[in-house]
């Protein structure tokens, strides 16, 4: 993957600073950055662009504001395994297939297709969450990122301290799809 990254970056950049510079010179810096990273190994493999979206948000939200913010230039949802766990437990995504549901409960290794189904549903749900709440994807991502410690993998969730307690379905038996991936 490191070799692919180096090879592709030479073709696209030729270095990361130039990729960011080019993005900032465009009308939609974040969209331009994502399009560049769609051609770079380590980023281009994931159809949901998790790593590139997160990188874009970081570059934009750093105090240095490496990437310009333009109205309407919104990031796509950033869906890692913590976000999937939160979506499932909160009830933003419901698993209707009983076989898949029990695999998630038992924390079993799932197939790539099942993982993609769950992750895509979470992607759509997080997009809806941003739209319905009127918050930026950066703010929604920050909330979900922090939720990983309130609703952890190995210890009991801390529902009393959780801001979504009153709306949550508390499906704490559910776990994110277990699959080895380099996407997130
Ligand atoms: S209310 Fe509890 S179960 Fe629901 S997301 Fe928060 S910590 Fe997890």
PDB file of C-alpha atoms and ligand atoms in Angstrom:
ATOM      1  CA  UNK A   1       0.000   0.000   0.000  1.00  0.00           C
ATOM      2  CA  UNK A   2       2.901   2.350   0.787  1.00  0.00           C
ATOM      3  CA  UNK A   3       4.359   1.649  -2.647  1.00  0.00           C
ATOM      4  CA  UNK A   4       1.018   2.285  -4.328  1.00  0.00           C
ATOM      5  CA  UNK A   5       0.674   5.526  -2.385  1.00  0.00           C
ATOM      6  CA  UNK A   6       4.136   6.694  -3.474  1.00  0.00           C
ATOM      7  CA  UNK A   7       3.655   5.723  -7.091  1.00  0.00           C
ATOM      8  CA  UNK A   8       0.206   7.315  -7.356  1.00  0.00           C
ATOM      9  CA  UNK A   9       1.209  10.462  -5.480  1.00  0.00           C
ATOM     10  CA  UNK A  10       4.074  11.037  -7.918  1.00  0.00           C
ATOM     11  CA  UNK A  11       1.540  10.892 -10.741  1.00  0.00           C
ATOM     12  CA  UNK A  12      -1.116  13.014  -9.027  1.00  0.00           C
ATOM     13  CA  UNK A  13       0.947  15.549  -7.032  1.00  0.00           C
ATOM     14  CA  UNK A  14       3.792  15.124  -7.351  1.00  0.00           C
ATOM     15  CA  UNK A  15       3.722  15.832  -3.622  1.00  0.00           C
ATOM     16  CA  UNK A  16       0.922  16.230  -1.037  1.00  0.00           C
ATOM     17  CA  UNK A  17       1.482  19.989  -0.634  1.00  0.00           C
ATOM     18  CA  UNK A  18       0.753  20.494  -4.319  1.00  0.00           C
ATOM     19  CA  UNK A  19      -2.413  18.420  -4.093  1.00  0.00           C
ATOM     20  CA  UNK A  20      -3.649  20.700  -1.280  1.00  0.00           C
ATOM     21  CA  UNK A  21      -2.517  23.820  -3.142  1.00  0.00           C
ATOM     22  CA  UNK A  22      -4.452  22.752  -6.234  1.00  0.00           C
ATOM     23  CA  UNK A  23      -7.523  22.002  -4.119  1.00  0.00           C
ATOM     24  CA  UNK A  24      -7.373  25.460  -2.526  1.00  0.00           C
ATOM     25  CA  UNK A  25      -7.195  27.071  -5.949  1.00  0.00           C
ATOM     26  CA  UNK A  26     -10.448  25.394  -6.989  1.00  0.00           C
ATOM     27  CA  UNK A  27     -14.020  26.527  -6.238  1.00  0.00           C
ATOM     28  CA  UNK A  28     -14.730  23.462  -4.097  1.00  0.00           C
ATOM     29  CA  UNK A  29     -11.471  22.659  -2.265  1.00  0.00           C
ATOM     30  CA  UNK A  30     -12.739  19.619  -0.372  1.00  0.00           C
ATOM     31  CA  UNK A  31     -14.393  18.067  -3.429  1.00  0.00           C
ATOM     32  CA  UNK A  32     -11.220  18.689  -5.429  1.00  0.00           C
ATOM     33  CA  UNK A  33      -9.060  17.064  -2.745  1.00  0.00           C
ATOM     34  CA  UNK A  34     -11.343  14.002  -2.670  1.00  0.00           C
ATOM     35  CA  UNK A  35     -11.143  13.692  -6.439  1.00  0.00           C
ATOM     36  CA  UNK A  36      -7.332  13.776  -6.294  1.00  0.00           C
ATOM     37  CA  UNK A  37      -7.233  11.155  -3.540  1.00  0.00           C
ATOM     38  CA  UNK A  38      -9.534   8.920  -5.586  1.00  0.00           C
ATOM     39  CA  UNK A  39      -6.405   8.284  -7.654  1.00  0.00           C
ATOM     40  CA  UNK A  40      -4.017   7.629  -4.737  1.00  0.00           C
ATOM     41  CA  UNK A  41      -3.298   4.193  -3.253  1.00  0.00           C
ATOM     42  CA  UNK A  42      -4.378   3.869   0.374  1.00  0.00           C
ATOM     43  CA  UNK A  43      -7.323   6.187  -0.314  1.00  0.00           C
ATOM     44  CA  UNK A  44      -8.727   5.180  -3.680  1.00  0.00           C
ATOM     45  CA  UNK A  45      -9.756   1.649  -2.722  1.00  0.00           C
ATOM     46  CA  UNK A  46     -12.621   2.658  -0.404  1.00  0.00           C
ATOM     47  CA  UNK A  47     -15.777   3.606  -2.342  1.00  0.00           C
ATOM     48  CA  UNK A  48     -17.039   5.488   0.736  1.00  0.00           C
ATOM     49  CA  UNK A  49     -13.822   7.564   0.908  1.00  0.00           C
ATOM     50  CA  UNK A  50     -13.480   7.293   4.680  1.00  0.00           C
ATOM     51  CA  UNK A  51      -9.787   8.163   4.939  1.00  0.00           C
ATOM     52  CA  UNK A  52      -9.891  10.912   2.329  1.00  0.00           C
ATOM     53  CA  UNK A  53     -12.976  12.541   3.905  1.00  0.00           C
ATOM     54  CA  UNK A  54     -11.356  12.434   7.338  1.00  0.00           C
ATOM     55  CA  UNK A  55      -8.133  13.891   5.961  1.00  0.00           C
ATOM     56  CA  UNK A  56     -10.138  16.663   4.269  1.00  0.00           C
ATOM     57  CA  UNK A  57     -11.955  17.499   7.519  1.00  0.00           C
ATOM     58  CA  UNK A  58      -8.693  17.520   9.470  1.00  0.00           C
ATOM     59  CA  UNK A  59      -7.001  19.808   6.945  1.00  0.00           C
ATOM     60  CA  UNK A  60      -9.985  22.139   7.065  1.00  0.00           C
ATOM     61  CA  UNK A  61     -10.551  22.148  10.826  1.00  0.00           C
ATOM     62  CA  UNK A  62      -6.926  22.439  11.952  1.00  0.00           C
ATOM     63  CA  UNK A  63      -6.146  25.861  13.473  1.00  0.00           C
ATOM     64  CA  UNK A  64      -3.979  26.478  10.401  1.00  0.00           C
ATOM     65  CA  UNK A  65      -7.017  25.860   8.114  1.00  0.00           C
ATOM     66  CA  UNK A  66      -4.846  24.162   5.505  1.00  0.00           C
ATOM     67  CA  UNK A  67      -7.918  23.701   3.310  1.00  0.00           C
ATOM     68  CA  UNK A  68     -10.302  26.568   2.503  1.00  0.00           C
ATOM     69  CA  UNK A  69     -13.948  26.222   3.560  1.00  0.00           C
ATOM     70  CA  UNK A  70     -16.514  27.055   0.894  1.00  0.00           C
ATOM     71  CA  UNK A  71     -20.311  26.987   1.314  1.00  0.00           C
ATOM     72  CA  UNK A  72     -21.801  23.741   0.025  1.00  0.00           C
ATOM     73  CA  UNK A  73     -18.407  22.022  -0.119  1.00  0.00           C
ATOM     74  CA  UNK A  74     -19.462  19.435   2.444  1.00  0.00           C
ATOM     75  CA  UNK A  75     -17.582  16.263   3.352  1.00  0.00           C
ATOM     76  CA  UNK A  76     -19.213  12.867   2.891  1.00  0.00           C
ATOM     77  CA  UNK A  77     -19.981  10.825   6.040  1.00  0.00           C
ATOM     78  CA  UNK A  78     -16.892   9.357   7.709  1.00  0.00           C
ATOM     79  CA  UNK A  79     -17.804   5.783   8.619  1.00  0.00           C
ATOM     80  CA  UNK A  80     -15.389   3.666  10.606  1.00  0.00           C
ATOM     81  CA  UNK A  81     -16.165   0.733  12.890  1.00  0.00           C
ATOM     82  CA  UNK A  82     -16.943   2.935  15.925  1.00  0.00           C
ATOM     83  CA  UNK A  83     -19.508   4.854  13.884  1.00  0.00           C
ATOM     84  CA  UNK A  84     -21.110   1.611  12.731  1.00  0.00           C
ATOM     85  CA  UNK A  85     -21.375   0.414  16.330  1.00  0.00           C
ATOM     86  CA  UNK A  86     -23.003   3.688  17.384  1.00  0.00           C
ATOM     87  CA  UNK A  87     -25.464   3.635  14.468  1.00  0.00           C
ATOM     88  CA  UNK A  88     -26.533   0.091  15.290  1.00  0.00           C
ATOM     89  CA  UNK A  89     -26.916   0.670  19.021  1.00  0.00           C
ATOM     90  CA  UNK A  90     -28.645   4.039  18.739  1.00  0.00           C
ATOM     91  CA  UNK A  91     -31.075   2.588  16.191  1.00  0.00           C
ATOM     92  CA  UNK A  92     -30.079   4.800  13.277  1.00  0.00           C
ATOM     93  CA  UNK A  93     -29.649   1.532  11.362  1.00  0.00           C
ATOM     94  CA  UNK A  94     -31.769  -1.564  11.947  1.00  0.00           C
ATOM     95  CA  UNK A  95     -30.593  -4.997  10.879  1.00  0.00           C
ATOM     96  CA  UNK A  96     -33.626  -6.912   9.631  1.00  0.00           C
ATOM     97  CA  UNK A  97     -31.798 -10.087   8.582  1.00  0.00           C
ATOM     98  CA  UNK A  98     -31.876 -12.360  11.655  1.00  0.00           C
ATOM     99  CA  UNK A  99     -28.733 -14.279  10.596  1.00  0.00           C
ATOM    100  CA  UNK A 100     -26.702 -11.111  10.213  1.00  0.00           C
ATOM    101  CA  UNK A 101     -28.180  -9.718  13.429  1.00  0.00           C
ATOM    102  CA  UNK A 102     -27.041 -12.705  15.458  1.00  0.00           C
ATOM    103  CA  UNK A 103     -23.584 -12.616  13.812  1.00  0.00           C
ATOM    104  CA  UNK A 104     -23.246  -9.019  14.949  1.00  0.00           C
ATOM    105  CA  UNK A 105     -24.380  -9.916  18.433  1.00  0.00           C
ATOM    106  CA  UNK A 106     -21.928 -12.809  18.634  1.00  0.00           C
ATOM    107  CA  UNK A 107     -19.123 -10.630  17.189  1.00  0.00           C
ATOM    108  CA  UNK A 108     -18.427 -13.154  14.494  1.00  0.00           C
ATOM    109  CA  UNK A 109     -16.357 -12.545  11.406  1.00  0.00           C
ATOM    110  CA  UNK A 110     -18.757 -11.493   8.626  1.00  0.00           C
ATOM    111  CA  UNK A 111     -18.430 -11.584   4.842  1.00  0.00           C
ATOM    112  CA  UNK A 112     -17.366  -8.526   2.848  1.00  0.00           C
ATOM    113  CA  UNK A 113     -20.847  -8.172   1.356  1.00  0.00           C
ATOM    114  CA  UNK A 114     -22.558  -8.082   4.768  1.00  0.00           C
ATOM    115  CA  UNK A 115     -20.035  -5.579   6.053  1.00  0.00           C
ATOM    116  CA  UNK A 116     -20.572  -3.391   2.987  1.00  0.00           C
ATOM    117  CA  UNK A 117     -24.367  -3.512   3.486  1.00  0.00           C
ATOM    118  CA  UNK A 118     -24.131  -2.423   7.115  1.00  0.00           C
ATOM    119  CA  UNK A 119     -21.505   0.199   6.416  1.00  0.00           C
ATOM    120  CA  UNK A 120     -23.425   1.662   3.459  1.00  0.00           C
ATOM    121  CA  UNK A 121     -26.582   1.880   5.572  1.00  0.00           C
ATOM    122  CA  UNK A 122     -24.578   3.698   8.272  1.00  0.00           C
ATOM    123  CA  UNK A 123     -23.163   6.021   5.601  1.00  0.00           C
ATOM    124  CA  UNK A 124     -26.669   6.979   4.520  1.00  0.00           C
ATOM    125  CA  UNK A 125     -27.836   7.334   8.135  1.00  0.00           C
ATOM    126  CA  UNK A 126     -24.951   9.649   9.059  1.00  0.00           C
ATOM    127  CA  UNK A 127     -25.701  11.748   5.960  1.00  0.00           C
ATOM    128  CA  UNK A 128     -29.334  12.003   7.085  1.00  0.00           C
ATOM    129  CA  UNK A 129     -28.199  12.897  10.601  1.00  0.00           C
ATOM    130  CA  UNK A 130     -26.217  15.851   9.259  1.00  0.00           C
ATOM    131  CA  UNK A 131     -29.145  16.978   7.089  1.00  0.00           C
ATOM    132  CA  UNK A 132     -31.793  16.570   9.817  1.00  0.00           C
ATOM    133  CA  UNK A 133     -29.697  18.229  12.523  1.00  0.00           C
ATOM    134  CA  UNK A 134     -28.500  21.046  10.304  1.00  0.00           C
ATOM    135  CA  UNK A 135     -24.956  20.403  11.587  1.00  0.00           C
ATOM    136  CA  UNK A 136     -21.838  20.176   9.482  1.00  0.00           C
ATOM    137  CA  UNK A 137     -20.366  16.754   8.770  1.00  0.00           C
ATOM    138  CA  UNK A 138     -17.364  17.848  10.852  1.00  0.00           C
ATOM    139  CA  UNK A 139     -19.621  18.405  13.878  1.00  0.00           C
ATOM    140  CA  UNK A 140     -21.509  15.128  13.337  1.00  0.00           C
ATOM    141  CA  UNK A 141     -18.233  13.266  12.948  1.00  0.00           C
ATOM    142  CA  UNK A 142     -16.870  14.824  16.148  1.00  0.00           C
ATOM    143  CA  UNK A 143     -19.985  13.720  18.051  1.00  0.00           C
ATOM    144  CA  UNK A 144     -19.739  10.159  16.726  1.00  0.00           C
ATOM    145  CA  UNK A 145     -15.976  10.070  17.273  1.00  0.00           C
ATOM    146  CA  UNK A 146     -16.478  10.940  20.926  1.00  0.00           C
ATOM    147  CA  UNK A 147     -19.286   8.409  21.227  1.00  0.00           C
ATOM    148  CA  UNK A 148     -16.778   5.588  20.853  1.00  0.00           C
ATOM    149  CA  UNK A 149     -15.705   6.138  24.467  1.00  0.00           C
ATOM    150  CA  UNK A 150     -19.281   6.456  25.828  1.00  0.00           C
ATOM    151  CA  UNK A 151     -20.382   3.356  23.920  1.00  0.00           C
ATOM    152  CA  UNK A 152     -17.190   1.265  23.871  1.00  0.00           C
ATOM    153  CA  UNK A 153     -16.397  -2.186  22.549  1.00  0.00           C
ATOM    154  CA  UNK A 154     -15.205  -4.027  25.642  1.00  0.00           C
ATOM    155  CA  UNK A 155     -16.940  -2.361  28.599  1.00  0.00           C
ATOM    156  CA  UNK A 156     -20.497  -1.342  29.463  1.00  0.00           C
ATOM    157  CA  UNK A 157     -21.816   1.774  27.720  1.00  0.00           C
ATOM    158  CA  UNK A 158     -22.099   4.877  29.854  1.00  0.00           C
ATOM    159  CA  UNK A 159     -25.684   5.775  28.886  1.00  0.00           C
ATOM    160  CA  UNK A 160     -26.198   8.237  31.741  1.00  0.00           C
ATOM    161  CA  UNK A 161     -23.403  10.414  30.337  1.00  0.00           C
ATOM    162  CA  UNK A 162     -24.558  10.035  26.730  1.00  0.00           C
ATOM    163  CA  UNK A 163     -26.383  12.964  25.088  1.00  0.00           C
ATOM    164  CA  UNK A 164     -28.531  10.646  22.949  1.00  0.00           C
ATOM    165  CA  UNK A 165     -29.725   8.496  25.868  1.00  0.00           C
ATOM    166  CA  UNK A 166     -33.345   9.680  25.621  1.00  0.00           C
ATOM    167  CA  UNK A 167     -33.560   8.854  21.882  1.00  0.00           C
ATOM    168  CA  UNK A 168     -31.370   5.717  21.842  1.00  0.00           C
ATOM    169  CA  UNK A 169     -32.750   2.196  21.282  1.00  0.00           C
ATOM    170  CA  UNK A 170     -29.974   0.846  23.567  1.00  0.00           C
ATOM    171  CA  UNK A 171     -29.244  -2.166  21.341  1.00  0.00           C
ATOM    172  CA  UNK A 172     -26.030  -2.616  23.293  1.00  0.00           C
ATOM    173  CA  UNK A 173     -25.836  -6.277  22.320  1.00  0.00           C
ATOM    174  CA  UNK A 174     -25.020  -5.216  18.758  1.00  0.00           C
ATOM    175  CA  UNK A 175     -21.436  -4.897  17.567  1.00  0.00           C
ATOM    176  CA  UNK A 176     -19.932  -3.515  14.392  1.00  0.00           C
ATOM    177  CA  UNK A 177     -19.322  -6.013  11.566  1.00  0.00           C
ATOM    178  CA  UNK A 178     -16.055  -7.795  12.224  1.00  0.00           C
ATOM    179  CA  UNK A 179     -13.961  -7.738   9.075  1.00  0.00           C
ATOM    180  CA  UNK A 180     -10.303  -7.123   8.407  1.00  0.00           C
ATOM    181  CA  UNK A 181     -10.021  -4.136   6.087  1.00  0.00           C
ATOM    182  CA  UNK A 182      -7.659  -1.308   5.194  1.00  0.00           C
ATOM    183  CA  UNK A 183     -10.584   1.021   4.403  1.00  0.00           C
ATOM    184  CA  UNK A 184     -10.840   2.325   8.010  1.00  0.00           C
TER     185      UNK A 184
HETATM  186  S1  LIG B   1     -27.329   5.899  25.084  1.00  0.00           S
HETATM  187 FE1  LIG B   1     -26.012   4.203  25.725  1.00  0.00          FE
HETATM  188  S2  LIG B   1     -26.307   2.606  24.174  1.00  0.00           S
HETATM  189 FE2  LIG B   1     -27.060   4.558  23.316  1.00  0.00          FE
HETATM  190  S3  LIG B   1     -25.314   5.367  22.192  1.00  0.00           S
HETATM  191 FE3  LIG B   1     -25.298   6.301  24.211  1.00  0.00          FE
HETATM  192  S4  LIG B   1     -23.941   4.963  25.406  1.00  0.00           S
HETATM  193 FE4  LIG B   1     -24.516   3.810  23.571  1.00  0.00          FE
END
